[in-house]
mmCIF file of C-alpha atoms in Angstrom:
data_model
loop_
_atom_site.group_PDB
_atom_site.id
_atom_site.type_symbol
_atom_site.label_atom_id
_atom_site.label_comp_id
_atom_site.label_asym_id
_atom_site.label_seq_id
_atom_site.Cartn_x
_atom_site.Cartn_y
_atom_site.Cartn_z
ATOM 1 C CA MET J 1254 -27.494 -0.653 18.979
ATOM 2 C CA ALA J 1255 -23.864 -0.359 17.699
ATOM 3 C CA LEU J 1256 -23.861 -3.558 16.062
ATOM 4 C CA PRO J 1257 -26.636 -5.110 13.666
ATOM 5 C CA LYS J 1258 -28.792 -8.030 14.835
ATOM 6 C CA LEU J 1259 -27.798 -10.972 12.662
ATOM 7 C CA PHE J 1260 -29.163 -14.318 12.390
ATOM 8 C CA ALA J 1261 -26.678 -16.184 10.176
ATOM 9 C CA LEU J 1262 -23.173 -16.219 9.350
ATOM 10 C CA GLU J 1263 -23.482 -15.053 5.909
ATOM 11 C CA ASP J 1264 -25.355 -11.964 7.101
ATOM 12 C CA CYS J 1265 -22.083 -10.544 8.483
ATOM 13 C CA SER J 1266 -21.047 -9.354 5.074
ATOM 14 C CA ASP J 1267 -24.134 -8.018 3.762
ATOM 15 C CA PHE J 1268 -24.123 -4.367 3.158
ATOM 16 C CA SER J 1269 -27.658 -3.848 3.670
ATOM 17 C CA LYS J 1270 -27.686 -5.333 7.126
ATOM 18 C CA THR J 1271 -24.148 -4.271 8.570
ATOM 19 C CA VAL J 1272 -23.323 -0.910 6.742
ATOM 20 C CA GLU J 1273 -26.243 0.604 5.442
ATOM 21 C CA PRO J 1274 -28.625 0.981 8.665
ATOM 22 C CA PHE J 1275 -25.675 2.803 10.315
ATOM 23 C CA LEU J 1276 -25.038 5.408 7.744
ATOM 24 C CA PRO J 1277 -27.283 8.071 9.484
ATOM 25 C CA ASP J 1278 -24.911 7.441 12.643
ATOM 26 C CA LEU J 1279 -22.056 9.018 10.646
ATOM 27 C CA TYR J 1280 -24.158 12.602 10.174
ATOM 28 C CA ALA J 1281 -25.198 12.425 13.942
ATOM 29 C CA LEU J 1282 -21.831 11.864 15.162
ATOM 30 C CA PRO J 1283 -20.340 15.272 15.160
ATOM 31 C CA GLU J 1284 -23.302 16.568 17.158
ATOM 32 C CA GLN J 1285 -22.897 13.664 19.764
ATOM 33 C CA LEU J 1286 -19.244 14.347 19.939
ATOM 34 C CA LEU J 1287 -20.107 17.985 20.903
ATOM 35 C CA HIS J 1288 -22.616 16.986 23.315
ATOM 36 C CA THR J 1289 -20.462 14.599 24.945
ATOM 37 C CA LEU J 1290 -17.565 17.348 25.392
ATOM 38 C CA GLN J 1291 -20.161 19.895 26.595
ATOM 39 C CA ALA J 1292 -21.931 17.570 29.179
ATOM 40 C CA ARG J 1293 -18.743 16.140 30.129
ATOM 41 C CA GLU J 1294 -19.722 12.615 29.686
ATOM 42 C CA SER J 1295 -17.795 9.647 29.069
ATOM 43 C CA PHE J 1296 -16.171 9.417 25.684
ATOM 44 C CA VAL J 1297 -15.395 5.616 26.037
ATOM 45 C CA ASP J 1298 -19.417 5.258 26.352
ATOM 46 C CA LEU J 1299 -19.882 7.132 23.095
ATOM 47 C CA TYR J 1300 -17.287 5.233 21.423
ATOM 48 C CA THR J 1301 -18.815 1.957 22.509
ATOM 49 C CA ARG J 1302 -22.290 2.854 21.652
ATOM 50 C CA THR J 1303 -21.027 4.127 17.913
ATOM 51 C CA ASN J 1304 -20.783 1.323 15.112
ATOM 52 C CA PRO J 1305 -16.927 0.722 14.773
ATOM 53 C CA LEU J 1306 -17.381 1.009 10.931
ATOM 54 C CA VAL J 1307 -18.898 4.353 11.295
ATOM 55 C CA SER J 1308 -16.450 5.667 13.897
ATOM 56 C CA GLY J 1309 -13.459 4.548 12.004
ATOM 57 C CA PHE J 1310 -14.761 6.153 8.705
ATOM 58 C CA ALA J 1311 -15.215 9.111 10.422
ATOM 59 C CA PHE J 1312 -11.766 9.429 11.624
ATOM 60 C CA SER J 1313 -10.617 8.783 8.314
ATOM 61 C CA LEU J 1314 -12.506 11.961 6.937
ATOM 62 C CA PHE J 1315 -11.086 13.907 9.986
ATOM 63 C CA LEU J 1316 -7.549 12.805 9.140
ATOM 64 C CA GLY J 1317 -8.239 13.776 5.456
ATOM 65 C CA ALA J 1318 -8.860 17.235 6.629
ATOM 66 C CA ILE J 1319 -5.729 17.646 8.608
ATOM 67 C CA PHE J 1320 -3.635 16.213 5.937
ATOM 68 C CA TRP J 1321 -5.174 18.700 3.334
ATOM 69 C CA VAL J 1322 -4.573 21.742 5.569
ATOM 70 C CA VAL J 1323 -1.205 20.898 6.545
ATOM 71 C CA SER J 1324 0.031 19.770 3.158
ATOM 72 C CA GLU J 1325 -1.280 23.315 1.888
ATOM 73 C CA ILE J 1326 0.443 25.323 4.557
ATOM 74 C CA ASN J 1327 3.914 23.426 4.284
ATOM 75 C CA LYS J 1328 3.761 23.063 0.419
ATOM 76 C CA ASN J 1329 4.480 19.531 1.059
ATOM 77 C CA TYR J 1330 2.132 16.984 -0.362
ATOM 78 C CA SER J 1331 3.622 13.846 1.339
ATOM 79 C CA GLN J 1332 1.660 13.960 4.648
ATOM 80 C CA VAL J 1333 -0.486 10.881 3.997
ATOM 81 C CA ASP J 1334 2.804 9.068 2.722
ATOM 82 C CA ARG J 1335 4.114 9.459 6.306
ATOM 83 C CA PHE J 1336 1.111 7.707 8.251
ATOM 84 C CA TRP J 1337 0.714 5.124 5.135
ATOM 85 C CA SER J 1338 2.637 2.395 7.207
ATOM 86 C CA ILE J 1339 0.763 3.295 10.389
ATOM 87 C CA LEU J 1340 -2.800 3.910 10.024
ATOM 88 C CA PRO J 1341 -4.240 0.389 8.611
ATOM 89 C CA THR J 1342 -2.791 -1.161 11.646
ATOM 90 C CA VAL J 1343 -4.569 1.674 13.938
ATOM 91 C CA TYR J 1344 -7.934 0.926 12.386
ATOM 92 C CA ILE J 1345 -7.563 -3.008 13.017
ATOM 93 C CA ALA J 1346 -6.422 -2.292 16.362
ATOM 94 C CA HIS J 1347 -9.678 0.034 16.900
ATOM 95 C CA PHE J 1348 -11.927 -2.854 15.573
ATOM 96 C CA ASN J 1349 -10.198 -5.113 17.919
ATOM 97 C CA VAL J 1350 -10.150 -2.628 20.978
ATOM 98 C CA TRP J 1351 -13.977 -1.947 20.285
ATOM 99 C CA ALA J 1352 -14.569 -5.782 20.273
ATOM 100 C CA ARG J 1353 -12.947 -5.945 23.764
ATOM 101 C CA LEU J 1354 -14.878 -3.411 25.109
ATOM 102 C CA ALA J 1355 -18.303 -4.697 23.922
ATOM 103 C CA GLY J 1356 -17.333 -8.132 25.240
ATOM 104 C CA ILE J 1357 -17.140 -9.862 21.589
ATOM 105 C CA PRO J 1358 -14.338 -12.647 21.149
ATOM 106 C CA SER J 1359 -11.374 -11.162 19.325
ATOM 107 C CA HIS J 1360 -9.152 -13.941 18.336
ATOM 108 C CA ARG J 1361 -9.578 -13.609 14.607
ATOM 109 C CA LEU J 1362 -8.803 -9.587 15.155
ATOM 110 C CA ASP J 1363 -5.964 -10.598 17.290
ATOM 111 C CA GLY J 1364 -4.448 -12.602 14.262
ATOM 112 C CA ALA J 1365 -5.315 -9.608 11.997
ATOM 113 C CA LEU J 1366 -3.453 -7.186 14.402
ATOM 114 C CA LEU J 1367 -0.674 -9.419 14.923
ATOM 115 C CA PHE J 1368 0.434 -9.533 10.978
ATOM 116 C CA SER J 1369 -0.523 -5.663 10.550
ATOM 117 C CA ILE J 1370 1.672 -4.783 13.464
ATOM 118 C CA ILE J 1371 4.351 -6.470 11.772
ATOM 119 C CA TRP J 1372 3.864 -5.132 8.455
ATOM 120 C CA SER J 1373 3.622 -1.612 9.940
ATOM 121 C CA CYS J 1374 7.020 -1.941 11.739
ATOM 122 C CA ARG J 1375 8.522 -3.364 8.551
ATOM 123 C CA LEU J 1376 7.315 -0.677 6.285
ATOM 124 C CA THR J 1377 7.855 2.138 8.742
ATOM 125 C CA PHE J 1378 11.425 1.281 9.067
ATOM 126 C CA ASN J 1379 11.847 0.964 5.057
ATOM 127 C CA TYR J 1380 10.419 4.302 4.589
ATOM 128 C CA ALA J 1381 12.589 5.682 7.487
ATOM 129 C CA ARG J 1382 15.899 4.693 6.392
ATOM 130 C CA LYS J 1383 15.030 6.110 2.797
ATOM 131 C CA GLY J 1384 14.576 9.601 4.554
ATOM 132 C CA GLY J 1385 10.753 9.648 4.494
ATOM 133 C CA TYR J 1386 10.500 11.172 7.887
ATOM 134 C CA ASN J 1387 13.085 13.654 7.242
ATOM 135 C CA ILE J 1388 12.063 17.311 7.445
ATOM 136 C CA GLY J 1389 11.114 18.419 3.729
ATOM 137 C CA SER J 1390 11.006 15.136 2.388
ATOM 138 C CA GLU J 1391 8.581 14.572 -0.438
ATOM 139 C CA ASP J 1392 7.585 11.808 -2.847
ATOM 140 C CA TYR J 1393 9.389 12.992 -6.121
ATOM 141 C CA ARG J 1394 6.233 11.971 -8.414
ATOM 142 C CA TRP J 1395 4.133 14.698 -6.765
ATOM 143 C CA GLU J 1396 6.634 17.168 -7.916
ATOM 144 C CA ILE J 1397 6.460 15.888 -11.371
ATOM 145 C CA VAL J 1398 2.630 15.923 -11.296
ATOM 146 C CA ARG J 1399 2.702 19.514 -10.042
ATOM 147 C CA LYS J 1400 5.092 20.884 -12.822
ATOM 148 C CA ASN J 1401 3.005 19.114 -15.626
ATOM 149 C CA ILE J 1402 -0.677 20.454 -14.452
ATOM 150 C CA PRO J 1403 -2.027 23.911 -13.765
ATOM 151 C CA ALA J 1404 -1.609 25.161 -10.232
ATOM 152 C CA TRP J 1405 -5.353 25.192 -9.595
ATOM 153 C CA LEU J 1406 -5.889 21.845 -10.795
ATOM 154 C CA PHE J 1407 -3.100 20.309 -8.609
ATOM 155 C CA HIS J 1408 -4.573 22.008 -5.610
ATOM 156 C CA LEU J 1409 -8.009 20.356 -6.559
ATOM 157 C CA PHE J 1410 -6.070 17.078 -6.898
ATOM 158 C CA ASN J 1411 -4.445 17.519 -3.241
ATOM 159 C CA LEU J 1412 -8.006 18.115 -1.764
ATOM 160 C CA THR J 1413 -9.758 15.293 -3.364
ATOM 161 C CA PHE J 1414 -7.114 12.489 -4.243
ATOM 162 C CA ILE J 1415 -4.058 13.300 -2.157
ATOM 163 C CA SER J 1416 -5.636 13.903 1.234
ATOM 164 C CA PHE J 1417 -8.993 12.791 1.661
ATOM 165 C CA ILE J 1418 -9.158 9.775 -0.862
ATOM 166 C CA GLN J 1419 -5.965 8.246 0.347
ATOM 167 C CA SER J 1420 -6.864 8.723 3.848
ATOM 168 C CA ILE J 1421 -10.300 6.951 3.304
ATOM 169 C CA LEU J 1422 -8.475 4.262 1.260
ATOM 170 C CA LEU J 1423 -6.133 3.676 4.238
ATOM 171 C CA PHE J 1424 -9.301 2.864 6.221
ATOM 172 C CA LEU J 1425 -11.005 0.791 3.575
ATOM 173 C CA ILE J 1426 -8.230 -1.663 3.152
ATOM 174 C CA ALA J 1427 -8.419 -2.470 6.858
ATOM 175 C CA ALA J 1428 -12.306 -2.442 6.932
ATOM 176 C CA PRO J 1429 -12.595 -6.319 6.318
ATOM 177 C CA ALA J 1430 -11.932 -6.644 9.778
ATOM 178 C CA TYR J 1431 -15.566 -5.332 10.355
ATOM 179 C CA PRO J 1432 -16.601 -8.668 8.975
ATOM 180 C CA LEU J 1433 -14.303 -10.353 11.030
ATOM 181 C CA LEU J 1434 -15.456 -8.903 13.896
ATOM 182 C CA LEU J 1435 -19.101 -9.782 13.291
ATOM 183 C CA SER J 1436 -18.322 -13.296 12.361
ATOM 184 C CA SER J 1437 -16.633 -13.685 15.791
ATOM 185 C CA GLN J 1438 -20.202 -13.615 17.312
ATOM 186 C CA PHE J 1439 -21.053 -17.072 15.581
ATOM 187 C CA GLU J 1440 -17.781 -18.498 15.697
ATOM 188 C CA SER J 1441 -15.471 -17.202 18.466
ATOM 189 C CA GLU J 1442 -12.496 -19.537 18.057
ATOM 190 C CA LEU J 1443 -9.871 -19.672 15.556
ATOM 191 C CA SER J 1444 -9.951 -22.390 13.048
ATOM 192 C CA THR J 1445 -7.194 -24.086 11.291
ATOM 193 C CA ALA J 1446 -8.019 -22.030 8.426
ATOM 194 C CA ASP J 1447 -7.927 -18.776 10.033
ATOM 195 C CA MET J 1448 -4.296 -19.616 11.253
ATOM 196 C CA ALA J 1449 -3.531 -20.273 7.650
ATOM 197 C CA TYR J 1450 -4.576 -16.810 6.527
ATOM 198 C CA VAL J 1451 -2.395 -15.334 9.226
ATOM 199 C CA VAL J 1452 0.601 -17.362 7.985
ATOM 200 C CA MET J 1453 -0.178 -16.610 4.472
ATOM 201 C CA GLU J 1454 0.041 -12.574 5.689
ATOM 202 C CA LEU J 1455 3.203 -13.080 7.465
ATOM 203 C CA SER J 1456 4.700 -14.698 4.760
ATOM 204 C CA LEU J 1457 3.816 -11.848 2.414
ATOM 205 C CA VAL J 1458 5.389 -9.394 4.719
ATOM 206 C CA LEU J 1459 8.352 -11.532 4.903
ATOM 207 C CA SER J 1460 8.586 -11.479 1.057
ATOM 208 C CA GLU J 1461 8.231 -7.706 1.181
ATOM 209 C CA TRP J 1462 11.165 -7.501 3.573
ATOM 210 C CA PHE J 1463 13.499 -9.470 1.053
ATOM 211 C CA SER J 1464 12.449 -7.568 -1.996
ATOM 212 C CA ASP J 1465 13.252 -4.151 -0.127
ATOM 213 C CA GLN J 1466 16.095 -5.152 1.447
ATOM 214 C CA GLN J 1467 17.585 -6.641 -1.834
ATOM 215 C CA GLN J 1468 16.646 -3.043 -3.586
ATOM 216 C CA TRP J 1469 18.413 -1.352 -0.614
ATOM 217 C CA ASP J 1470 21.466 -3.547 -1.151
ATOM 218 C CA TYR J 1471 21.695 -2.689 -4.742
ATOM 219 C CA GLN J 1472 21.039 1.216 -4.465
ATOM 220 C CA THR J 1473 24.003 1.312 -1.561
ATOM 221 C CA ALA J 1474 26.390 -0.425 -3.737
ATOM 222 C CA LYS J 1475 25.432 1.712 -6.661
ATOM 223 C CA LYS J 1476 25.736 4.729 -4.742
ATOM 224 C CA GLN J 1477 29.286 3.402 -3.338
ATOM 225 C CA TYR J 1478 30.312 2.674 -6.853
ATOM 226 C CA GLN J 1479 29.252 6.239 -8.257
ATOM 227 C CA THR J 1480 31.547 7.717 -5.448
ATOM 228 C CA THR J 1481 34.464 5.491 -5.333
ATOM 229 C CA ALA J 1482 34.666 4.139 -8.711
ATOM 230 C CA LYS J 1483 35.360 0.603 -7.013
ATOM 231 C CA VAL J 1484 32.766 -2.167 -7.745
ATOM 232 C CA PRO J 1485 31.682 -3.481 -4.453
ATOM 233 C CA GLN J 1486 31.766 -7.009 -3.468
ATOM 234 C CA GLY J 1487 29.105 -9.347 -4.900
ATOM 235 C CA TYR J 1488 28.372 -6.798 -7.798
ATOM 236 C CA THR J 1489 29.552 -6.442 -11.313
ATOM 237 C CA GLN J 1490 29.883 -3.392 -13.152
ATOM 238 C CA ALA J 1491 27.808 -4.041 -15.837
ATOM 239 C CA GLU J 1492 25.003 -4.860 -13.345
ATOM 240 C CA LEU J 1493 25.829 -1.312 -11.516
ATOM 241 C CA ASP J 1494 25.846 0.597 -14.584
ATOM 242 C CA ARG J 1495 22.505 -0.882 -15.465
ATOM 243 C CA GLY J 1496 21.158 1.405 -12.995
ATOM 244 C CA PHE J 1497 18.310 -0.457 -11.309
ATOM 245 C CA VAL J 1498 18.056 -3.886 -9.575
ATOM 246 C CA THR J 1499 17.424 -7.127 -11.431
ATOM 247 C CA ARG J 1500 18.827 -9.947 -9.112
ATOM 248 C CA GLY J 1501 16.798 -11.816 -6.448
ATOM 249 C CA LEU J 1502 12.902 -11.536 -6.389
ATOM 250 C CA TRP J 1503 13.359 -8.403 -9.039
ATOM 251 C CA ALA J 1504 14.443 -10.732 -11.647
ATOM 252 C CA TYR J 1505 11.100 -12.284 -11.677
ATOM 253 C CA SER J 1506 9.114 -9.355 -11.027
ATOM 254 C CA ARG J 1507 9.377 -5.656 -11.629
ATOM 255 C CA HIS J 1508 7.956 -4.758 -8.312
ATOM 256 C CA PRO J 1509 8.201 -7.632 -6.193
ATOM 257 C CA ASN J 1510 7.220 -5.526 -2.985
ATOM 258 C CA PHE J 1511 4.423 -3.568 -4.653
ATOM 259 C CA ALA J 1512 2.926 -7.348 -5.695
ATOM 260 C CA ALA J 1513 3.102 -8.561 -1.851
ATOM 261 C CA GLU J 1514 1.454 -5.258 -0.697
ATOM 262 C CA GLN J 1515 -1.621 -5.463 -2.904
ATOM 263 C CA SER J 1516 -1.766 -9.274 -1.859
ATOM 264 C CA ILE J 1517 -1.785 -8.430 1.832
ATOM 265 C CA TRP J 1518 -4.961 -6.661 1.846
ATOM 266 C CA LEU J 1519 -6.446 -8.792 -0.995
ATOM 267 C CA VAL J 1520 -5.596 -11.739 1.541
ATOM 268 C CA LEU J 1521 -7.556 -9.965 4.375
ATOM 269 C CA TYR J 1522 -10.435 -9.469 2.259
ATOM 270 C CA GLN J 1523 -10.548 -12.975 1.215
ATOM 271 C CA TRP J 1524 -10.291 -13.933 4.935
ATOM 272 C CA SER J 1525 -13.128 -11.889 5.501
ATOM 273 C CA CYS J 1526 -15.091 -13.732 3.010
ATOM 274 C CA PHE J 1527 -13.987 -16.925 4.439
ATOM 275 C CA ALA J 1528 -15.095 -16.043 7.765
ATOM 276 C CA THR J 1529 -18.639 -15.011 6.696
ATOM 277 C CA LYS J 1530 -19.007 -17.692 4.190
ATOM 278 C CA THR J 1531 -19.410 -15.828 1.138
ATOM 279 C CA LEU J 1532 -17.952 -15.457 -2.122
ATOM 280 C CA TYR J 1533 -17.562 -11.595 -2.339
ATOM 281 C CA SER J 1534 -18.658 -8.604 -0.395
ATOM 282 C CA TRP J 1535 -18.459 -4.777 -0.251
ATOM 283 C CA ALA J 1536 -15.456 -5.156 1.549
ATOM 284 C CA ALA J 1537 -13.568 -5.279 -1.687
ATOM 285 C CA VAL J 1538 -13.946 -1.998 -2.192
ATOM 286 C CA GLY J 1539 -10.648 -1.042 -0.548
ATOM 287 C CA PRO J 1540 -8.488 -3.611 -1.775
ATOM 288 C CA SER J 1541 -9.735 -3.382 -5.292
ATOM 289 C CA PHE J 1542 -8.970 0.685 -5.387
ATOM 290 C CA LEU J 1543 -5.574 -0.043 -3.893
ATOM 291 C CA VAL J 1544 -5.108 -2.095 -6.939
ATOM 292 C CA LEU J 1545 -6.038 0.404 -9.148
ATOM 293 C CA LEU J 1546 -3.904 2.926 -7.471
ATOM 294 C CA PHE J 1547 -0.994 0.527 -7.695
ATOM 295 C CA GLN J 1548 -1.541 0.409 -11.378
ATOM 296 C CA GLY J 1549 -1.465 4.141 -12.039
ATOM 297 C CA SER J 1550 1.586 4.940 -9.559
ATOM 298 C CA THR J 1551 3.628 2.175 -11.056
ATOM 299 C CA TRP J 1552 2.941 3.185 -14.539
ATOM 300 C CA LEU J 1553 4.297 6.774 -13.624
ATOM 301 C CA THR J 1554 7.125 5.253 -11.580
ATOM 302 C CA GLU J 1555 8.217 3.143 -14.801
ATOM 303 C CA LEU J 1556 7.715 5.965 -17.108
ATOM 304 C CA ILE J 1557 10.182 8.005 -15.268
ATOM 305 C CA THR J 1558 12.620 5.059 -14.841
ATOM 306 C CA SER J 1559 12.525 4.144 -18.498
ATOM 307 C CA GLY J 1560 13.590 7.435 -19.352
ATOM 308 C CA LYS J 1561 16.707 7.274 -17.062
ATOM 309 C CA TYR J 1562 17.835 3.790 -18.018
ATOM 310 C CA PRO J 1563 18.278 2.664 -21.701
ATOM 311 C CA ASP J 1564 18.144 -0.877 -20.515
ATOM 312 C CA TYR J 1565 14.863 -0.701 -18.677
ATOM 313 C CA SER J 1566 12.698 -1.561 -21.789
ATOM 314 C CA ASP J 1567 14.417 -4.799 -22.334
ATOM 315 C CA TYR J 1568 13.815 -5.630 -18.591
ATOM 316 C CA GLN J 1569 10.322 -4.955 -18.958
ATOM 317 C CA SER J 1570 9.951 -7.136 -22.245
ATOM 318 C CA GLN J 1571 11.229 -9.992 -20.118
ATOM 319 C CA VAL J 1572 9.844 -9.489 -16.521
ATOM 320 C CA GLY J 1573 6.274 -8.815 -15.528
ATOM 321 C CA MET J 1574 5.377 -5.876 -13.706
ATOM 322 C CA PHE J 1575 3.783 -7.827 -10.736
ATOM 323 C CA VAL J 1576 3.260 -11.559 -11.831
ATOM 324 C CA PRO J 1577 6.253 -13.475 -13.062
ATOM 325 C CA LEU J 1578 6.260 -14.222 -16.621
ATOM 326 C CA GLY J 1579 8.977 -16.623 -17.190
ATOM 327 C CA LEU J 1580 12.412 -18.024 -15.863
ATOM 328 C CA GLY J 1581 13.709 -14.549 -14.629
ATOM 329 C CA TYR J 1582 15.433 -11.539 -16.273
ATOM 330 C CA ARG J 1583 18.169 -12.562 -18.526
ATOM 331 C CA PRO J 1584 20.382 -9.405 -19.820
ATOM 332 C CA SER J 1585 20.849 -8.878 -23.442
ATOM 333 C CA PRO J 1586 24.307 -9.466 -24.605
ATOM 334 C CA PRO J 1587 26.257 -6.337 -25.493
ATOM 335 C CA LYS J 1588 26.293 -5.670 -29.135
ATOM 336 C CA GLN J 1589 29.551 -6.404 -30.830
ATOM 337 C CA PRO J 1590 30.798 -4.256 -33.482
ATOM 338 C CA LYS J 1591 30.505 -5.487 -36.988
ATOM 339 C CA VAL J 1592 33.933 -6.500 -38.336
ATOM 340 C CA ILE J 1593 34.253 -5.704 -42.162
ATOM 341 C CA ARG J 1594 37.094 -7.539 -44.036
ATOM 342 C CA THR J 1595 39.549 -5.739 -46.436
ATOM 343 C CA SER J 1596 38.354 -8.226 -49.218
ATOM 344 C CA GLU J 1597 34.681 -7.114 -48.721
ATOM 345 C CA LEU J 1598 35.700 -3.505 -48.514
ATOM 346 C CA ALA J 1599 37.631 -3.991 -51.621
ATOM 347 C CA LYS J 1600 34.562 -5.475 -53.489
ATOM 348 C CA LYS J 1601 32.248 -2.862 -52.507
ATOM 349 C CA GLN J 1602 34.508 -0.086 -53.804
ATOM 350 C CA LYS J 1603 34.803 -1.939 -57.293
ATOM 351 C CA LYS J 1604 30.842 -1.772 -57.433
#
């Protein structure tokens, strides 16, 4: 069977019952694919006979190999970056399609797919307008890492982390959809709580849109100011000379877009826990690793930013990296030169 036999809602998030029994299928899948191809059998039949978690994970491994080969050939290591905004939605759609083919109610997965599609459209648009899909475009951080470690170590880093681990991660953050699929066998209809989770997810996507748009507006104004030496309407010269955005959501969080991004996948995981009436489950692996990844990548981003902008350390002291710390950023007043009176100068000379 492609799905486990479960007798209680809580079993839907039990690793030993829903994941472990299907691990051998992962090793057998390449041979089954080859047999299906040689025998010219239906790939749809193989798809529905294979556990959806196994087939999704296998696809992430396949993509990892593609990312590695293409990145080494092109010497461009942003291959995963170009698919970051697309693949989680592909995986949630995979669980949704599988459920429909298997005759399992998909209302919860429809809700998950709805917010994920909107998330993908927003993030893909933002990545595209920054030039992420331009030929030769690459995340500037990979170049910095490449310059600071030996070549052989970077190639190993590309093989393991950049290509395979990131590809698997994009599957794992969407993997909480699997417990949602299993729980639909017991509770087929959307509850008020389910709809609340969808609204929460859409709200987080909306906050990402606001924060990214605020940053885009600021960077556009700064570029215009640097080109024309004229301060665009709505901004001050001091604000643009500072070099980084500190208004809107950015006055309360140094990375409000990153905070929302992590929250989106943590909320999906919490939704799966609610749907299966458990406090925690194996599905936390993906969102937890995503949080760790953001900690490392944000640290590197801020290290670079603080080296470019002198005022960034003051911004860091007042504003939390992800979670707001206080009432928002207040720029330190410019230092005034000390005025020395003539009488004081005369006293110093007498001494």
